[in-house]
Amino acid sequence: MSSSEIKNFGILGYPVGHSLSPHMYMAAFKAAGFPNYNYTLLPMQTGKLYFAVEGIKNLDFRGVNVTIPHKTTIMQYLDAIDSDALVIGAVNTVVNDGGMLTGYNTDVAGFLSALAEANFLPEECHAVVLGAGGAARAILWGLCKKRAGYITIGARNPIKAQALANDFLNHGNVESFDWLSDEFKEAMQTADILINTTPLGMFPNVDDMPPVDLKLLPEGALVYDIVYNPAETKLLKTARELGYPTLNGVSMLLLQGKESYRLFLGETPDMKIMANTLNKILHGE
Ligand code: NAP
């Protein structure tokens, strides 16, 4: 397939200078025979989001990805919102159909596909989730959809963690604790998977990690860090050295990108090209 038509895409957020999305999408567009498709950085601070949304329509963008701090606030300006995004309360992908904007959350699909690729079955599992922000919400919904047996949230702010747990009580067995509490330490002892959704350990703060004792986890528990830069965070390195299987955030990033691309263009991108592009950047090749 090839197209000489110009189509515009972008990533809307602040800051976005570090985003790998332009590289990932541009490589996939080129491979698919769309050399005139553009994917650009759309840095936009809070306060003027309405004008950015009008810009998406009036400049005829086919779609945008949305990141911090607009994932929730953008919802009020959209014409329709997909059911996953409604439950999560956050949108990371907006598709423009001739001025009609629809919001989606592809983090759920990315997270669940990454688990499937790692051969981890979330059904009936006990999942421990670190952090209570936007990504934690998407992950909680993914776990609930797959009927995880039990979900324990651990965070530095127990009030925020409890509020998140309350939002999902109707969908699954969810509890929350201060991650330094004895109750949380006890919960770690029966976990099948521990998922870090905080930015602790992300570049440039690569010496940070969440304050949890991985030795409490049962043998064989999967330690999953959704941070993708660096590819092996301090949390994952510690887990690997203790003998636990590990999974980083690269596959979730790729697979949520795959889903957004499919929503934008109705076809699947060349995943090999996308993965090679990301790995080249992440490994400085
Ligand atoms: P967010 O909404 O800001 O939530 C961050 C969470 O981490 C909050 O619970 C926050 O706690 C906690 N946190 C932040 N700094 C902390 C610190 N120094 N100590 C303890 N807790 C801290 O962010 P998000 O959108 O959920 O993203 C979180 C991370 O996931 C980022 O690193 C992002 O790059 C990554 N991510 C990866 C993918 C992927 O595809 N692989 C997708 C989405 C996100 P408070 O509420 O107390 O501030």
CSV table of C-alpha atoms and ligand atoms in Angstrom, one decimal:
chain,number,residue,atom,x,y,z
A,1,MET,CA,0.0,0.0,0.0
A,2,SER,CA,1.2,3.5,-0.6
A,3,SER,CA,-0.2,7.0,-0.2
A,4,SER,CA,0.9,10.4,-1.3
A,5,GLU,CA,-1.9,12.0,0.9
A,6,ILE,CA,-0.6,14.0,3.8
A,7,LYS,CA,-1.9,12.9,7.3
A,8,ASN,CA,-0.9,14.4,10.6
A,9,PHE,CA,-0.5,12.8,13.9
A,10,GLY,CA,1.1,13.8,17.2
A,11,ILE,CA,1.6,13.4,20.9
A,12,LEU,CA,-0.1,16.0,23.1
A,13,GLY,CA,1.2,16.6,26.6
A,14,TYR,CA,3.8,18.4,28.7
A,15,PRO,CA,6.7,17.7,28.6
A,16,VAL,CA,6.8,15.6,25.5
A,17,GLY,CA,10.4,16.2,24.4
A,18,HIS,CA,11.5,12.7,25.7
A,19,SER,CA,8.8,10.9,23.9
A,20,LEU,CA,9.8,7.9,21.7
A,21,SER,CA,6.4,7.9,19.9
A,22,PRO,CA,7.4,10.0,16.9
A,23,HIS,CA,10.3,7.6,16.1
A,24,MET,CA,8.1,4.6,16.6
A,25,TYR,CA,5.2,5.8,14.4
A,26,MET,CA,7.4,7.5,11.7
A,27,ALA,CA,9.3,4.2,11.2
A,28,ALA,CA,6.0,2.3,10.9
A,29,PHE,CA,4.5,4.8,8.5
A,30,LYS,CA,7.6,4.7,6.3
A,31,ALA,CA,7.5,0.9,6.3
A,32,ALA,CA,3.8,0.8,5.4
A,33,GLY,CA,4.4,3.1,2.4
A,34,PHE,CA,3.1,6.3,4.0
A,35,PRO,CA,6.1,8.6,3.6
A,36,ASN,CA,3.9,11.7,3.7
A,37,TYR,CA,2.5,11.0,7.1
A,38,ASN,CA,3.8,13.2,9.9
A,39,TYR,CA,3.9,12.4,13.6
A,40,THR,CA,5.0,15.5,15.6
A,41,LEU,CA,5.5,16.6,19.2
A,42,LEU,CA,2.6,18.7,20.5
A,43,PRO,CA,3.9,20.3,23.7
A,44,MET,CA,0.9,22.0,25.5
A,45,GLN,CA,0.8,23.1,29.1
A,46,THR,CA,-2.4,23.0,31.1
A,47,GLY,CA,-4.9,25.8,30.6
A,48,LYS,CA,-5.1,25.9,26.9
A,49,LEU,CA,-6.2,22.4,26.1
A,50,TYR,CA,-9.5,23.4,24.5
A,51,PHE,CA,-7.5,25.3,21.8
A,52,ALA,CA,-5.3,22.3,21.2
A,53,VAL,CA,-8.4,20.1,20.7
A,54,GLU,CA,-9.8,22.7,18.2
A,55,GLY,CA,-6.4,22.7,16.5
A,56,ILE,CA,-6.6,18.9,16.1
A,57,LYS,CA,-9.9,19.3,14.2
A,58,ASN,CA,-9.1,22.4,12.3
A,59,LEU,CA,-5.6,21.4,11.2
A,60,ASP,CA,-7.1,18.1,10.2
A,61,PHE,CA,-5.1,15.8,12.4
A,62,ARG,CA,-6.1,12.2,11.9
A,63,GLY,CA,-5.3,11.4,15.5
A,64,VAL,CA,-3.1,12.1,18.5
A,65,ASN,CA,-1.8,10.3,21.5
A,66,VAL,CA,-2.3,12.0,24.8
A,67,THR,CA,0.0,12.0,27.8
A,68,ILE,CA,0.6,13.7,31.1
A,69,PRO,CA,-1.0,16.1,32.2
A,70,HIS,CA,-4.0,15.9,29.8
A,71,LYS,CA,-5.2,12.3,29.8
A,72,THR,CA,-8.2,13.0,32.0
A,73,THR,CA,-8.9,16.7,31.3
A,74,ILE,CA,-9.1,16.1,27.5
A,75,MET,CA,-12.2,13.9,28.0
A,76,GLN,CA,-14.6,16.8,28.5
A,77,TYR,CA,-13.7,18.1,25.0
A,78,LEU,CA,-14.3,14.9,23.1
A,79,ASP,CA,-17.5,13.8,21.2
A,80,ALA,CA,-17.3,10.2,22.2
A,81,ILE,CA,-15.4,8.0,24.7
A,82,ASP,CA,-14.7,4.3,24.4
A,83,SER,CA,-16.0,2.1,27.3
A,84,ASP,CA,-12.5,1.1,28.6
A,85,ALA,CA,-11.4,4.8,28.7
A,86,LEU,CA,-14.6,5.7,30.5
A,87,VAL,CA,-14.0,3.2,33.3
A,88,ILE,CA,-10.3,4.1,33.6
A,89,GLY,CA,-11.1,7.8,33.5
A,90,ALA,CA,-8.2,8.6,31.1
A,91,VAL,CA,-7.7,8.8,27.3
A,92,ASN,CA,-4.3,8.2,25.6
A,93,THR,CA,-5.5,8.1,22.0
A,94,VAL,CA,-7.9,10.4,20.1
A,95,VAL,CA,-9.1,9.6,16.6
A,96,ASN,CA,-10.5,12.4,14.4
A,97,ASP,CA,-13.2,11.3,12.0
A,98,GLY,CA,-14.0,14.4,10.0
A,99,GLY,CA,-14.2,16.6,13.1
A,100,MET,CA,-15.8,14.0,15.4
A,101,LEU,CA,-13.2,13.2,18.1
A,102,THR,CA,-13.3,9.8,19.9
A,103,GLY,CA,-11.1,9.0,22.9
A,104,TYR,CA,-9.6,5.6,23.7
A,105,ASN,CA,-7.3,4.1,26.2
A,106,THR,CA,-4.9,1.6,24.6
A,107,ASP,CA,-2.7,1.2,27.7
A,108,VAL,CA,-5.1,-1.6,28.8
A,109,ALA,CA,-4.6,-3.6,25.5
A,110,GLY,CA,-0.9,-2.9,25.7
A,111,PHE,CA,-0.6,-4.2,29.2
A,112,LEU,CA,-2.7,-7.3,28.7
A,113,SER,CA,-0.9,-8.2,25.4
A,114,ALA,CA,2.5,-7.7,27.1
A,115,LEU,CA,1.4,-10.2,29.8
A,116,ALA,CA,0.1,-12.6,27.2
A,117,GLU,CA,3.5,-12.4,25.3
A,118,ALA,CA,5.2,-13.2,28.6
A,119,ASN,CA,2.9,-16.2,29.0
A,120,PHE,CA,1.5,-14.9,32.3
A,121,LEU,CA,-2.1,-15.7,32.9
A,122,PRO,CA,-3.8,-13.0,35.0
A,123,GLU,CA,-7.0,-15.0,35.6
A,124,GLU,CA,-7.3,-15.8,39.3
A,125,CYS,CA,-3.8,-14.4,40.1
A,126,HIS,CA,-2.9,-12.3,43.1
A,127,ALA,CA,-1.4,-9.1,41.6
A,128,VAL,CA,0.4,-6.5,43.7
A,129,VAL,CA,0.4,-3.0,42.0
A,130,LEU,CA,2.8,-0.3,43.1
A,131,GLY,CA,1.5,3.3,42.6
A,132,ALA,CA,-1.9,4.8,42.2
A,133,GLY,CA,-1.7,7.1,39.2
A,134,GLY,CA,-3.0,7.0,35.7
A,135,ALA,CA,-1.1,3.9,34.5
A,136,ALA,CA,-2.2,2.1,37.7
A,137,ARG,CA,-5.8,2.8,36.8
A,138,ALA,CA,-5.4,1.2,33.3
A,139,ILE,CA,-3.6,-1.8,34.8
A,140,LEU,CA,-6.2,-2.3,37.5
A,141,TRP,CA,-9.0,-2.3,34.8
A,142,GLY,CA,-7.0,-4.8,32.7
A,143,LEU,CA,-6.6,-7.1,35.7
A,144,CYS,CA,-10.3,-6.8,36.6
A,145,LYS,CA,-11.4,-7.5,33.0
A,146,LYS,CA,-9.3,-10.7,33.1
A,147,ARG,CA,-10.8,-11.6,36.5
A,148,ALA,CA,-7.7,-11.5,38.6
A,149,GLY,CA,-8.4,-13.2,41.9
A,150,TYR,CA,-7.0,-10.5,44.1
A,151,ILE,CA,-5.4,-7.1,43.6
A,152,THR,CA,-3.3,-5.3,46.3
A,153,ILE,CA,-2.4,-1.7,45.7
A,154,GLY,CA,0.7,-0.3,47.5
A,155,ALA,CA,1.6,3.4,47.3
A,156,ARG,CA,3.3,6.1,49.3
A,157,ASN,CA,0.0,7.9,49.6
A,158,PRO,CA,-2.5,5.5,51.1
A,159,ILE,CA,-5.4,7.9,50.7
A,160,LYS,CA,-4.9,8.1,47.0
A,161,ALA,CA,-4.5,4.3,46.9
A,162,GLN,CA,-7.7,3.8,48.8
A,163,ALA,CA,-9.6,6.1,46.4
A,164,LEU,CA,-8.3,4.1,43.4
A,165,ALA,CA,-9.3,0.8,45.1
A,166,ASN,CA,-12.8,2.2,45.8
A,167,ASP,CA,-13.2,3.0,42.1
A,168,PHE,CA,-12.7,-0.6,41.2
A,169,LEU,CA,-14.5,-2.4,44.1
A,170,ASN,CA,-17.4,-3.2,41.9
A,171,HIS,CA,-15.2,-4.9,39.3
A,172,GLY,CA,-12.9,-7.0,41.5
A,173,ASN,CA,-11.3,-7.9,44.9
A,174,VAL,CA,-9.2,-4.8,45.4
A,175,GLU,CA,-7.4,-3.7,48.6
A,176,SER,CA,-4.9,-0.9,49.3
A,177,PHE,CA,-2.2,-0.2,51.8
A,178,ASP,CA,0.7,2.2,52.5
A,179,TRP,CA,3.6,0.3,50.8
A,180,LEU,CA,5.6,0.6,54.1
A,181,SER,CA,2.9,-1.1,56.2
A,182,ASP,CA,3.0,-4.6,57.7
A,183,GLU,CA,-0.2,-5.4,55.9
A,184,PHE,CA,1.4,-4.7,52.5
A,185,LYS,CA,4.5,-6.8,53.4
A,186,GLU,CA,2.1,-9.6,54.2
A,187,ALA,CA,0.3,-9.2,50.9
A,188,MET,CA,3.6,-9.4,49.0
A,189,GLN,CA,4.1,-12.9,50.3
A,190,THR,CA,1.3,-14.4,48.3
A,191,ALA,CA,1.7,-12.4,45.0
A,192,ASP,CA,2.0,-14.1,41.7
A,193,ILE,CA,3.0,-10.8,40.0
A,194,LEU,CA,4.3,-7.4,41.3
A,195,ILE,CA,3.8,-4.5,38.9
A,196,ASN,CA,5.6,-1.2,39.3
A,197,THR,CA,3.5,1.7,37.9
A,198,THR,CA,5.5,4.5,39.5
A,199,PRO,CA,8.3,6.4,37.7
A,200,LEU,CA,10.8,5.4,40.3
A,201,GLY,CA,13.9,4.2,38.5
A,202,MET,CA,13.1,5.9,35.2
A,203,PHE,CA,15.9,7.8,33.4
A,204,PRO,CA,17.6,10.0,34.7
A,205,ASN,CA,16.9,8.7,38.2
A,206,VAL,CA,18.1,5.2,37.5
A,207,ASP,CA,19.3,4.5,41.0
A,208,ASP,CA,15.8,4.8,42.5
A,209,MET,CA,13.4,1.9,43.1
A,210,PRO,CA,10.2,1.5,45.1
A,211,PRO,CA,10.9,0.8,48.8
A,212,VAL,CA,9.7,-2.8,48.8
A,213,ASP,CA,11.5,-5.9,49.8
A,214,LEU,CA,11.4,-8.2,46.8
A,215,LYS,CA,12.6,-11.2,48.9
A,216,LEU,CA,9.1,-11.3,50.4
A,217,LEU,CA,7.7,-12.5,47.1
A,218,PRO,CA,7.1,-16.2,46.5
A,219,GLU,CA,9.6,-18.0,44.3
A,220,GLY,CA,8.7,-17.6,40.6
A,221,ALA,CA,6.6,-14.4,41.1
A,222,LEU,CA,6.9,-12.2,38.0
A,223,VAL,CA,8.4,-8.8,38.6
A,224,TYR,CA,7.0,-6.4,36.0
A,225,ASP,CA,8.2,-2.7,35.7
A,226,ILE,CA,6.2,-0.7,33.2
A,227,VAL,CA,9.1,1.8,33.0
A,228,TYR,CA,10.9,1.3,29.7
A,229,ASN,CA,13.8,3.6,30.0
A,230,PRO,CA,16.2,2.1,31.1
A,231,ALA,CA,15.3,-1.3,29.7
A,232,GLU,CA,16.4,-2.8,33.0
A,233,THR,CA,15.5,-0.6,36.0
A,234,LYS,CA,17.1,-1.1,39.4
A,235,LEU,CA,13.9,-2.9,40.5
A,236,LEU,CA,14.2,-5.4,37.6
A,237,LYS,CA,18.0,-5.8,38.2
A,238,THR,CA,17.4,-6.6,41.9
A,239,ALA,CA,14.6,-9.0,41.0
A,240,ARG,CA,16.7,-10.8,38.4
A,241,GLU,CA,19.7,-11.1,40.8
A,242,LEU,CA,17.2,-12.7,43.3
A,243,GLY,CA,16.1,-15.2,40.7
A,244,TYR,CA,12.7,-13.8,39.8
A,245,PRO,CA,11.5,-13.7,36.2
A,246,THR,CA,11.2,-10.1,35.0
A,247,LEU,CA,9.4,-8.0,32.4
A,248,ASN,CA,10.1,-4.4,31.4
A,249,GLY,CA,7.8,-1.7,29.9
A,250,VAL,CA,9.0,-1.9,26.3
A,251,SER,CA,6.4,-4.5,25.2
A,252,MET,CA,3.6,-2.5,26.8
A,253,LEU,CA,4.8,0.7,25.0
A,254,LEU,CA,5.0,-1.2,21.7
A,255,LEU,CA,1.7,-3.0,22.0
A,256,GLN,CA,-0.3,0.1,23.1
A,257,GLY,CA,1.3,1.9,20.1
A,258,LYS,CA,0.2,-1.0,17.9
A,259,GLU,CA,-3.4,-0.6,19.1
A,260,SER,CA,-3.4,3.2,18.6
A,261,TYR,CA,-2.0,2.8,15.1
A,262,ARG,CA,-4.8,0.3,14.3
A,263,LEU,CA,-7.4,2.8,15.6
A,264,PHE,CA,-5.8,5.6,13.5
A,265,LEU,CA,-5.4,3.7,10.2
A,266,GLY,CA,-7.5,0.5,10.5
A,267,GLU,CA,-4.5,-1.7,9.9
A,268,THR,CA,-1.7,-3.3,11.9
A,269,PRO,CA,1.8,-1.7,11.8
A,270,ASP,CA,5.0,-3.6,11.1
A,271,MET,CA,5.8,-4.6,14.7
A,272,LYS,CA,9.4,-5.6,13.9
A,273,ILE,CA,10.2,-2.2,12.5
A,274,MET,CA,8.6,-0.5,15.5
A,275,ALA,CA,10.5,-2.8,18.0
A,276,ASN,CA,13.8,-2.3,16.2
A,277,THR,CA,13.4,1.5,16.2
A,278,LEU,CA,12.6,1.5,19.9
A,279,ASN,CA,15.4,-0.9,20.8
A,280,LYS,CA,17.9,1.2,18.8
A,281,ILE,CA,17.1,4.3,20.7
A,282,LEU,CA,16.9,2.6,24.1
A,283,HIS,CA,20.1,0.7,23.7
A,284,GLY,CA,21.9,3.7,22.0
A,285,GLU,CA,22.6,1.5,18.9
B,1,NAP,P1,1.1,9.4,37.3
B,1,NAP,O1,-0.3,9.4,36.9
B,1,NAP,O2,1.8,10.6,37.6
B,1,NAP,O3,1.3,8.4,38.5
B,1,NAP,C1,2.5,8.1,39.1
B,1,NAP,C2,2.3,7.3,40.4
B,1,NAP,O4,3.6,7.1,40.9
B,1,NAP,C3,1.5,8.0,41.5
B,1,NAP,O5,0.9,7.0,42.3
B,1,NAP,C4,2.6,8.7,42.3
B,1,NAP,O6,2.3,9.0,43.6
B,1,NAP,C5,3.7,7.7,42.2
B,1,NAP,N1,5.0,8.4,42.4
B,1,NAP,C6,5.6,9.3,41.6
B,1,NAP,N2,6.8,9.7,42.0
B,1,NAP,C7,7.0,9.0,43.2
B,1,NAP,C8,8.1,8.9,44.1
B,1,NAP,N3,9.1,9.7,44.0
B,1,NAP,N4,7.9,8.1,45.2
B,1,NAP,C9,6.8,7.3,45.3
B,1,NAP,N5,5.8,7.3,44.4
B,1,NAP,C10,5.9,8.1,43.4
B,1,NAP,O7,2.0,8.7,36.1
B,1,NAP,P2,1.5,7.5,35.1
B,1,NAP,O8,0.9,8.1,33.9
B,1,NAP,O9,0.8,6.5,36.0
B,1,NAP,O10,3.0,6.9,34.7
B,1,NAP,C11,3.8,6.2,35.6
B,1,NAP,C12,5.0,5.6,35.0
B,1,NAP,O11,4.5,4.6,34.1
B,1,NAP,C13,5.8,6.5,34.1
B,1,NAP,O12,7.2,6.2,34.4
B,1,NAP,C14,5.4,6.2,32.7
B,1,NAP,O13,6.5,6.5,31.8
B,1,NAP,C15,5.1,4.7,32.8
B,1,NAP,N6,4.2,4.3,31.8
B,1,NAP,C16,4.6,3.3,30.9
B,1,NAP,C17,3.8,2.9,29.9
B,1,NAP,C18,4.3,1.8,28.9
B,1,NAP,O14,3.7,1.7,27.9
B,1,NAP,N7,5.3,1.1,29.2
B,1,NAP,C19,2.5,3.4,29.8
B,1,NAP,C20,2.1,4.3,30.7
B,1,NAP,C21,2.9,4.8,31.7
B,1,NAP,P3,1.6,10.3,44.1
B,1,NAP,O15,0.2,10.1,43.7
B,1,NAP,O16,1.7,10.2,45.6
B,1,NAP,O17,2.3,11.4,43.5
